[in-house]
């Protein structure tokens, strides 16, 4: 029976493995393969004197990245990766790779992002790239377990929709028979409607689509959002939940992904609770101390402002109490100072990770806010009617999974955190 490569130890006398030919080296009397699977790398050593001629024959015809099956005896050896090697008595080429390879998996010559993404299936064979996606998987599993343990119901909402939710970024129109339709920017309206259904606490991990014209290292046109919505909760309650979730995810990744973190070279520090909560007014004051293009009241934070505040905060923090005018219509204004609202952003020193708010649950106030944004209430009727038959107070947030992975693993480009990114120029693979 074949073993995962990681399980092959010097204590085992013989082993069968399958994997990809990572490297081939021929030193005359001795030739080596490195064979790789998703668990690790092992050396296969073929001393020409001791290995059957038919095996040497097969070995000579193997190209890098071919898929092979190897059986043989396991020997302890200090010089090889993992301190062991296999001397084969059976070698089979299961699938021969063409040469030359479109991308070097061993990465002696670093490739640029576009070349890597064009051959993502080969790029993802690199142990470092594989590690990012194993961590991303562990991270979303940890989030799901945590939110379920807090009583949140896992929901799935439509991605083909009739209305915008967020303003700001554009929508992608799609052909939907004879109707006008779009790809959804956020599950916002649906998660709120489920509060009217009495679900009380919901979460979704799903795609969001944003027709961002600009091409940046922190925006995608198709991103993954972790959204929650909780009834009888305010903005402070859901900030607490978000903070607990981030600390839980970091702790879980640190505990379960030690090898993958080591592969990427990350010594993961778990953020400390509570994250500071600084009001918007204080945030722009901090930014304006060091940036050239000053932020005025009512401006969104520029990337330079986010960097300046991030530097002074050092770790995760919240910006709270935003001007009502620059937040979406659904954010609840403070009753005693309606120019400010109960909205917040969770920030990492490098960028925004999540946005959220306590929502307006009063129908008439919501209509007023939609109109104040210059939007028509007609296209929101399916949403607005849920506010007329018993809508509880509620709050929630949306967290960008790629940005969470990117900041956790110190990746320079958000595309590193998605297998098949969609950006301004990329629609394949
Ligand atoms: P959100 O969409 O929730 O506000 P975000 O982190 O995606 O969060 P954006 O609003 O897209 O942030 O960007 C924040 C600020 O940075 C905005 O003022 C936006 O105009 C500006 N910005 C984003 N990308 C670029 C870019 N490529 N060039 C110049 N400004 C940019
Ligand atoms: P917002 O528009 O701030 O809020 O989005 C929430 C989070 O989603 C991530 N995100 C993106 N990531 C990569 N590329 C993009 N183009 C992109 N756009 C957004 C970010 C961002 O913080 N409905 C609200 C959430 C709520 O209030 O519950 C919303 O969508 O990490």
Short mmCIF file of C-alpha atoms in Angstrom, two decimals, residues 10-387:
data_model
loop_
_atom_site.label_atom_id
_atom_site.label_comp_id
_atom_site.label_asym_id
_atom_site.label_seq_id
_atom_site.Cartn_x
_atom_site.Cartn_y
_atom_site.Cartn_z
CA UNK A 10 13.90 5.62 8.51
CA UNK A 11 12.16 3.14 10.83
CA UNK A 12 10.23 1.66 7.90
CA UNK A 13 12.03 -1.05 5.97
CA UNK A 14 10.26 -0.63 2.67
CA UNK A 15 7.70 1.71 1.14
CA UNK A 16 5.66 2.45 -1.94
CA UNK A 17 5.04 6.07 -2.86
CA UNK A 18 3.49 7.99 -5.73
CA UNK A 19 4.24 11.57 -6.62
CA UNK A 20 5.74 14.10 -9.01
CA UNK A 21 9.40 14.16 -10.06
CA UNK A 22 10.60 17.34 -8.38
CA UNK A 23 14.22 17.16 -9.45
CA UNK A 24 16.48 14.79 -11.38
CA UNK A 25 20.22 14.60 -10.82
CA UNK A 26 22.64 12.26 -12.55
CA UNK A 27 26.13 11.98 -11.08
CA UNK A 28 27.40 9.20 -13.33
CA UNK A 29 27.57 6.20 -11.02
CA UNK A 30 24.72 7.51 -8.94
CA UNK A 31 21.50 9.17 -9.90
CA UNK A 32 18.87 10.84 -7.69
CA UNK A 33 15.27 11.85 -7.99
CA UNK A 34 13.41 14.01 -5.58
CA UNK A 35 9.77 12.87 -5.51
CA UNK A 36 7.11 15.20 -4.17
CA UNK A 37 3.55 14.76 -3.02
CA UNK A 38 1.38 17.19 -1.08
CA UNK A 39 2.89 16.02 2.21
CA UNK A 40 6.57 16.45 1.42
CA UNK A 41 9.63 15.42 -0.58
CA UNK A 42 11.73 12.26 -0.53
CA UNK A 43 14.97 11.35 -2.25
CA UNK A 44 15.12 8.26 -4.45
CA UNK A 45 18.71 7.14 -4.83
CA UNK A 46 19.86 4.82 -7.60
CA UNK A 47 23.43 3.53 -7.30
CA UNK A 48 23.99 2.11 -10.79
CA UNK A 49 25.69 -1.03 -9.45
CA UNK A 50 22.86 -2.08 -7.09
CA UNK A 51 19.74 -1.10 -9.03
CA UNK A 52 18.27 -3.37 -11.75
CA UNK A 53 19.06 -2.27 -15.31
CA UNK A 54 15.36 -2.00 -16.27
CA UNK A 55 14.82 0.54 -13.49
CA UNK A 56 17.77 2.60 -14.66
CA UNK A 57 16.31 2.46 -18.15
CA UNK A 58 12.95 3.85 -16.95
CA UNK A 59 14.76 6.44 -14.80
CA UNK A 60 16.64 7.75 -17.83
CA UNK A 61 13.41 8.49 -19.70
CA UNK A 62 11.64 10.37 -16.86
CA UNK A 63 11.16 14.11 -17.21
CA UNK A 64 10.64 16.55 -14.35
CA UNK A 65 7.05 16.81 -13.04
CA UNK A 66 6.10 13.38 -14.42
CA UNK A 67 3.93 11.27 -12.12
CA UNK A 68 5.71 8.11 -10.92
CA UNK A 69 5.26 5.17 -8.61
CA UNK A 70 8.30 3.98 -6.64
CA UNK A 71 8.76 0.96 -4.37
CA UNK A 72 11.92 0.17 -2.52
CA UNK A 73 13.87 -0.08 0.69
CA UNK A 74 14.05 2.88 3.06
CA UNK A 75 17.45 3.92 4.43
CA UNK A 76 18.38 6.56 6.97
CA UNK A 77 20.68 9.19 5.49
CA UNK A 78 21.54 12.59 6.99
CA UNK A 79 22.17 14.37 3.71
CA UNK A 80 18.71 13.79 2.20
CA UNK A 81 15.54 15.81 2.93
CA UNK A 82 13.78 14.33 5.96
CA UNK A 83 16.83 12.21 6.82
CA UNK A 84 15.82 9.20 4.68
CA UNK A 85 15.85 7.91 1.11
CA UNK A 86 14.38 5.12 -0.97
CA UNK A 87 16.54 2.74 -3.03
CA UNK A 88 14.06 1.46 -5.63
CA UNK A 89 13.28 -2.06 -6.74
CA UNK A 90 10.29 -0.85 -8.79
CA UNK A 91 9.82 2.36 -10.79
CA UNK A 92 6.84 3.11 -13.01
CA UNK A 93 6.04 6.22 -15.00
CA UNK A 94 2.32 6.75 -14.52
CA UNK A 95 2.20 9.89 -16.66
CA UNK A 96 5.10 11.47 -18.51
CA UNK A 97 5.31 15.30 -18.39
CA UNK A 98 6.08 17.17 -21.60
CA UNK A 99 9.24 19.22 -21.81
CA UNK A 100 10.02 22.05 -21.48
CA UNK A 101 7.73 22.93 -18.57
CA UNK A 102 5.77 26.19 -18.98
CA UNK A 103 6.71 27.06 -15.39
CA UNK A 104 9.59 25.95 -13.21
CA UNK A 105 8.14 24.31 -10.10
CA UNK A 106 11.53 24.32 -8.36
CA UNK A 107 11.65 28.06 -9.02
CA UNK A 108 15.36 28.50 -9.67
CA UNK A 109 14.25 31.40 -11.85
CA UNK A 110 11.44 33.33 -10.10
CA UNK A 111 8.47 33.87 -12.42
CA UNK A 112 6.27 36.95 -12.45
CA UNK A 113 2.68 36.78 -11.17
CA UNK A 114 1.05 36.62 -14.61
CA UNK A 115 3.26 33.75 -15.79
CA UNK A 116 2.52 31.92 -12.54
CA UNK A 117 -1.24 32.44 -12.84
CA UNK A 118 -1.24 31.35 -16.50
CA UNK A 119 0.04 27.96 -15.27
CA UNK A 120 -1.58 28.01 -11.84
CA UNK A 121 -1.85 24.19 -11.73
CA UNK A 122 1.96 24.00 -11.92
CA UNK A 123 2.48 27.01 -9.66
CA UNK A 124 0.29 25.36 -7.01
CA UNK A 125 2.65 22.35 -7.00
CA UNK A 126 5.24 24.55 -5.27
CA UNK A 127 5.30 23.65 -1.58
CA UNK A 128 5.04 27.33 -0.60
CA UNK A 129 1.99 27.94 -2.79
CA UNK A 130 0.31 24.71 -1.69
CA UNK A 131 0.90 25.75 1.94
CA UNK A 132 -1.02 29.03 1.40
CA UNK A 133 -4.09 27.13 0.23
CA UNK A 134 -3.88 24.48 2.95
CA UNK A 135 -3.82 27.34 5.47
CA UNK A 136 -6.72 29.06 3.70
CA UNK A 137 -8.68 25.80 3.97
CA UNK A 138 -7.84 25.44 7.69
CA UNK A 139 -8.81 29.06 8.24
CA UNK A 140 -12.28 28.75 6.69
CA UNK A 141 -12.88 25.44 8.53
CA UNK A 142 -11.90 27.13 11.82
CA UNK A 143 -14.26 30.03 11.06
CA UNK A 144 -17.16 27.69 10.24
CA UNK A 145 -16.66 25.66 13.43
CA UNK A 146 -16.35 28.78 15.55
CA UNK A 147 -19.46 30.48 14.16
CA UNK A 148 -21.50 27.27 14.40
CA UNK A 149 -20.38 26.95 18.06
CA UNK A 150 -21.72 30.48 18.62
CA UNK A 151 -25.13 29.45 17.29
CA UNK A 152 -24.85 30.93 13.78
CA UNK A 153 -26.74 29.19 10.97
CA UNK A 154 -24.79 28.54 7.78
CA UNK A 155 -26.77 30.09 4.90
CA UNK A 156 -26.45 30.36 1.11
CA UNK A 157 -27.93 33.39 -0.64
CA UNK A 158 -28.39 34.19 -4.35
CA UNK A 159 -25.50 35.50 -6.39
CA UNK A 160 -27.78 36.54 -9.26
CA UNK A 161 -29.67 39.59 -8.01
CA UNK A 162 -31.78 42.53 -9.08
CA UNK A 163 -30.28 45.35 -6.98
CA UNK A 164 -27.02 46.89 -5.81
CA UNK A 165 -26.27 46.82 -2.09
CA UNK A 166 -23.08 48.71 -1.56
CA UNK A 167 -22.97 51.72 -3.87
CA UNK A 168 -19.44 52.86 -4.65
CA UNK A 169 -18.24 49.93 -6.69
CA UNK A 170 -20.00 49.05 -9.91
CA UNK A 171 -22.12 46.00 -10.63
CA UNK A 172 -21.52 43.35 -13.26
CA UNK A 173 -24.68 43.14 -15.41
CA UNK A 174 -25.61 39.68 -16.67
CA UNK A 175 -28.06 38.35 -19.23
CA UNK A 176 -30.98 36.80 -17.32
CA UNK A 177 -33.65 35.92 -19.86
CA UNK A 178 -35.73 39.07 -20.44
CA UNK A 179 -34.83 40.70 -17.10
CA UNK A 180 -32.10 43.03 -15.92
CA UNK A 181 -29.86 41.21 -13.44
CA UNK A 182 -26.44 41.55 -11.79
CA UNK A 183 -23.84 39.52 -9.93
CA UNK A 184 -24.21 40.17 -6.22
CA UNK A 185 -21.82 42.61 -4.50
CA UNK A 186 -22.63 41.33 -1.00
CA UNK A 187 -25.20 39.11 0.74
CA UNK A 188 -26.19 42.23 2.69
CA UNK A 189 -29.91 42.42 1.85
CA UNK A 190 -30.44 38.67 2.17
CA UNK A 191 -28.74 38.28 5.52
CA UNK A 192 -30.82 41.16 6.84
CA UNK A 193 -34.03 39.62 5.45
CA UNK A 194 -33.21 36.43 7.36
CA UNK A 195 -33.31 38.49 10.55
CA UNK A 196 -36.95 39.18 9.65
CA UNK A 197 -37.31 35.40 9.22
CA UNK A 198 -36.33 35.00 12.88
CA UNK A 199 -33.05 33.10 12.21
CA UNK A 200 -31.34 35.37 14.79
CA UNK A 201 -27.74 34.58 13.79
CA UNK A 202 -26.52 33.61 10.31
CA UNK A 203 -23.25 33.36 8.44
CA UNK A 204 -22.18 32.74 4.86
CA UNK A 205 -18.84 32.21 3.18
CA UNK A 206 -19.36 32.95 -0.48
CA UNK A 207 -18.31 34.89 -3.56
CA UNK A 208 -18.91 38.61 -3.97
CA UNK A 209 -18.52 40.40 -7.30
CA UNK A 210 -17.26 43.94 -7.65
CA UNK A 211 -16.66 45.69 -10.94
CA UNK A 212 -13.63 47.56 -9.60
CA UNK A 213 -12.07 49.29 -12.60
CA UNK A 214 -8.70 49.75 -10.97
CA UNK A 215 -6.12 47.02 -10.73
CA UNK A 216 -4.56 46.93 -7.27
CA UNK A 217 -2.77 44.37 -5.10
CA UNK A 218 -5.69 44.34 -2.63
CA UNK A 219 -8.79 44.29 -4.87
CA UNK A 220 -10.29 41.41 -6.83
CA UNK A 221 -13.30 41.41 -9.10
CA UNK A 222 -14.44 38.15 -7.55
CA UNK A 223 -13.62 37.91 -3.85
CA UNK A 224 -14.78 35.68 -0.99
CA UNK A 225 -16.63 37.22 1.88
CA UNK A 226 -17.41 35.83 5.30
CA UNK A 227 -20.63 37.57 6.29
CA UNK A 228 -22.58 37.42 9.51
CA UNK A 229 -25.79 39.00 10.78
CA UNK A 230 -27.09 38.79 14.35
CA UNK A 231 -30.45 39.89 15.80
CA UNK A 232 -30.88 41.74 19.09
CA UNK A 233 -27.22 42.74 18.79
CA UNK A 234 -25.61 46.13 18.31
CA UNK A 235 -22.39 47.17 16.59
CA UNK A 236 -20.37 46.59 19.78
CA UNK A 237 -21.66 43.02 20.12
CA UNK A 238 -20.69 42.06 16.58
CA UNK A 239 -17.29 43.78 16.87
CA UNK A 240 -16.72 41.54 19.91
CA UNK A 241 -17.70 38.50 17.85
CA UNK A 242 -15.38 39.55 15.02
CA UNK A 243 -12.47 40.06 17.39
CA UNK A 244 -13.10 36.63 18.99
CA UNK A 245 -13.27 35.05 15.54
CA UNK A 246 -9.96 36.58 14.39
CA UNK A 247 -8.18 35.44 17.56
CA UNK A 248 -9.73 31.96 17.23
CA UNK A 249 -8.69 31.65 13.57
CA UNK A 250 -5.11 32.73 14.27
CA UNK A 251 -4.91 30.32 17.21
CA UNK A 252 -6.31 27.47 15.18
CA UNK A 253 -3.94 28.08 12.24
CA UNK A 254 -0.96 28.37 14.62
CA UNK A 255 -1.91 25.05 16.23
CA UNK A 256 -2.90 23.04 13.15
CA UNK A 257 -0.70 24.43 10.38
CA UNK A 258 2.77 24.60 11.95
CA UNK A 259 4.46 22.88 8.97
CA UNK A 260 2.70 25.03 6.38
CA UNK A 261 3.55 28.22 8.29
CA UNK A 262 7.19 27.07 8.44
CA UNK A 263 7.11 26.41 4.67
CA UNK A 264 6.06 30.04 4.12
CA UNK A 265 8.45 31.31 6.78
CA UNK A 266 5.80 32.81 9.05
CA UNK A 267 6.15 32.95 12.81
CA UNK A 268 2.48 33.61 13.53
CA UNK A 269 1.78 36.01 16.39
CA UNK A 270 -1.77 35.71 17.73
CA UNK A 271 -3.43 39.15 17.98
CA UNK A 272 -4.34 40.29 21.46
CA UNK A 273 -7.85 41.15 22.57
CA UNK A 274 -9.40 43.67 22.87
CA UNK A 275 -8.57 45.41 19.58
CA UNK A 276 -8.48 49.20 20.09
CA UNK A 277 -11.60 51.01 18.86
CA UNK A 278 -10.77 54.48 17.59
CA UNK A 279 -13.43 56.91 16.38
CA UNK A 280 -13.23 58.14 12.78
CA UNK A 281 -12.46 61.69 13.97
CA UNK A 282 -9.42 60.48 15.89
CA UNK A 283 -8.34 58.25 12.99
CA UNK A 284 -8.21 61.15 10.52
CA UNK A 285 -6.35 63.23 13.09
CA UNK A 286 -3.68 60.49 13.41
CA UNK A 287 -3.44 60.18 9.62
CA UNK A 288 -3.20 63.93 9.05
CA UNK A 289 -0.16 64.16 11.35
CA UNK A 290 1.97 62.40 8.77
CA UNK A 291 0.30 62.29 5.33
CA UNK A 292 0.58 64.98 2.67
CA UNK A 293 -2.88 64.77 1.12
CA UNK A 294 -4.94 65.63 4.23
CA UNK A 295 -8.23 63.89 4.98
CA UNK A 296 -11.16 66.23 5.62
CA UNK A 297 -14.23 65.30 7.63
CA UNK A 298 -16.49 63.20 5.43
CA UNK A 299 -13.71 61.80 3.24
CA UNK A 300 -13.07 58.07 3.01
CA UNK A 301 -9.61 57.03 4.14
CA UNK A 302 -7.05 56.88 1.36
CA UNK A 303 -4.57 53.99 1.23
CA UNK A 304 -1.89 56.42 2.54
CA UNK A 305 -4.12 57.35 5.50
CA UNK A 306 -4.77 53.66 6.26
CA UNK A 307 -1.02 53.04 6.24
CA UNK A 308 -0.29 56.00 8.52
CA UNK A 309 -2.93 54.97 11.07
CA UNK A 310 -1.84 51.34 10.81
CA UNK A 311 1.74 52.29 11.61
CA UNK A 312 0.69 54.15 14.71
CA UNK A 313 -1.62 51.31 15.88
CA UNK A 314 0.79 48.44 15.23
CA UNK A 315 -1.83 45.66 15.23
CA UNK A 316 -5.50 44.99 14.44
CA UNK A 317 -7.86 47.81 15.40
CA UNK A 318 -11.36 49.10 14.69
CA UNK A 319 -12.33 52.49 13.27
CA UNK A 320 -15.78 53.30 14.69
CA UNK A 321 -18.36 56.11 14.59
CA UNK A 322 -18.15 56.95 10.89
CA UNK A 323 -19.88 59.93 9.28
CA UNK A 324 -23.32 58.68 8.21
CA UNK A 325 -22.94 60.21 4.75
CA UNK A 326 -20.04 57.99 3.71
CA UNK A 327 -21.54 54.71 4.88
CA UNK A 328 -24.24 52.69 3.13
CA UNK A 329 -27.94 53.52 3.69
CA UNK A 330 -28.44 50.56 6.04
CA UNK A 331 -26.04 51.82 8.76
CA UNK A 332 -27.84 53.04 11.90
CA UNK A 333 -27.23 56.72 12.75
CA UNK A 334 -26.71 57.54 16.43
CA UNK A 335 -30.09 58.92 17.60
CA UNK A 336 -28.47 61.81 19.51
CA UNK A 337 -25.95 62.77 16.78
CA UNK A 338 -27.27 61.53 13.43
CA UNK A 339 -24.29 62.84 11.47
CA UNK A 340 -22.43 59.79 12.84
CA UNK A 341 -23.45 56.16 12.57
CA UNK A 342 -22.89 52.84 14.31
CA UNK A 343 -20.61 51.58 11.53
CA UNK A 344 -17.10 50.22 11.88
CA UNK A 345 -14.19 48.84 9.89
CA UNK A 346 -11.79 46.20 11.16
CA UNK A 347 -8.31 47.22 10.11
CA UNK A 348 -5.02 45.38 9.82
CA UNK A 349 -2.05 47.77 9.76
CA UNK A 350 -1.79 47.11 6.02
CA UNK A 351 -5.48 47.48 4.99
CA UNK A 352 -9.17 47.17 5.77
CA UNK A 353 -10.27 43.61 6.53
CA UNK A 354 -13.97 43.97 7.35
CA UNK A 355 -16.84 46.45 7.42
CA UNK A 356 -19.97 46.28 9.50
CA UNK A 357 -22.62 48.18 11.40
CA UNK A 358 -25.69 48.06 13.50
CA UNK A 359 -28.43 48.31 10.89
CA UNK A 360 -31.49 50.47 10.65
CA UNK A 361 -34.47 48.26 11.54
CA UNK A 362 -37.11 50.98 11.28
CA UNK A 363 -38.82 50.92 7.87
CA UNK A 364 -39.43 54.66 7.51
CA UNK A 365 -35.93 55.66 8.54
CA UNK A 366 -34.51 53.13 6.07
CA UNK A 367 -36.64 54.58 3.25
CA UNK A 368 -35.42 58.05 4.17
CA UNK A 369 -31.78 56.92 4.08
CA UNK A 370 -32.20 55.12 0.72
CA UNK A 371 -33.71 58.30 -0.75
CA UNK A 372 -30.99 60.47 0.80
CA UNK A 373 -28.45 58.34 -1.12
CA UNK A 374 -30.29 59.20 -4.32
CA UNK A 375 -31.48 55.59 -4.77
CA UNK A 376 -34.94 54.51 -5.83
CA UNK A 377 -36.95 52.59 -3.24
CA UNK A 378 -38.71 50.61 -5.99
CA UNK A 379 -35.82 48.27 -6.65
CA UNK A 380 -35.57 47.66 -2.89
CA UNK A 381 -39.24 46.75 -2.37
CA UNK A 382 -38.50 43.03 -1.83
CA UNK A 383 -36.10 44.08 0.96
CA UNK A 384 -38.10 46.98 2.42
CA UNK A 385 -41.29 44.93 2.93
CA UNK A 386 -39.45 42.68 5.39
CA UNK A 387 -39.11 45.75 7.63
#
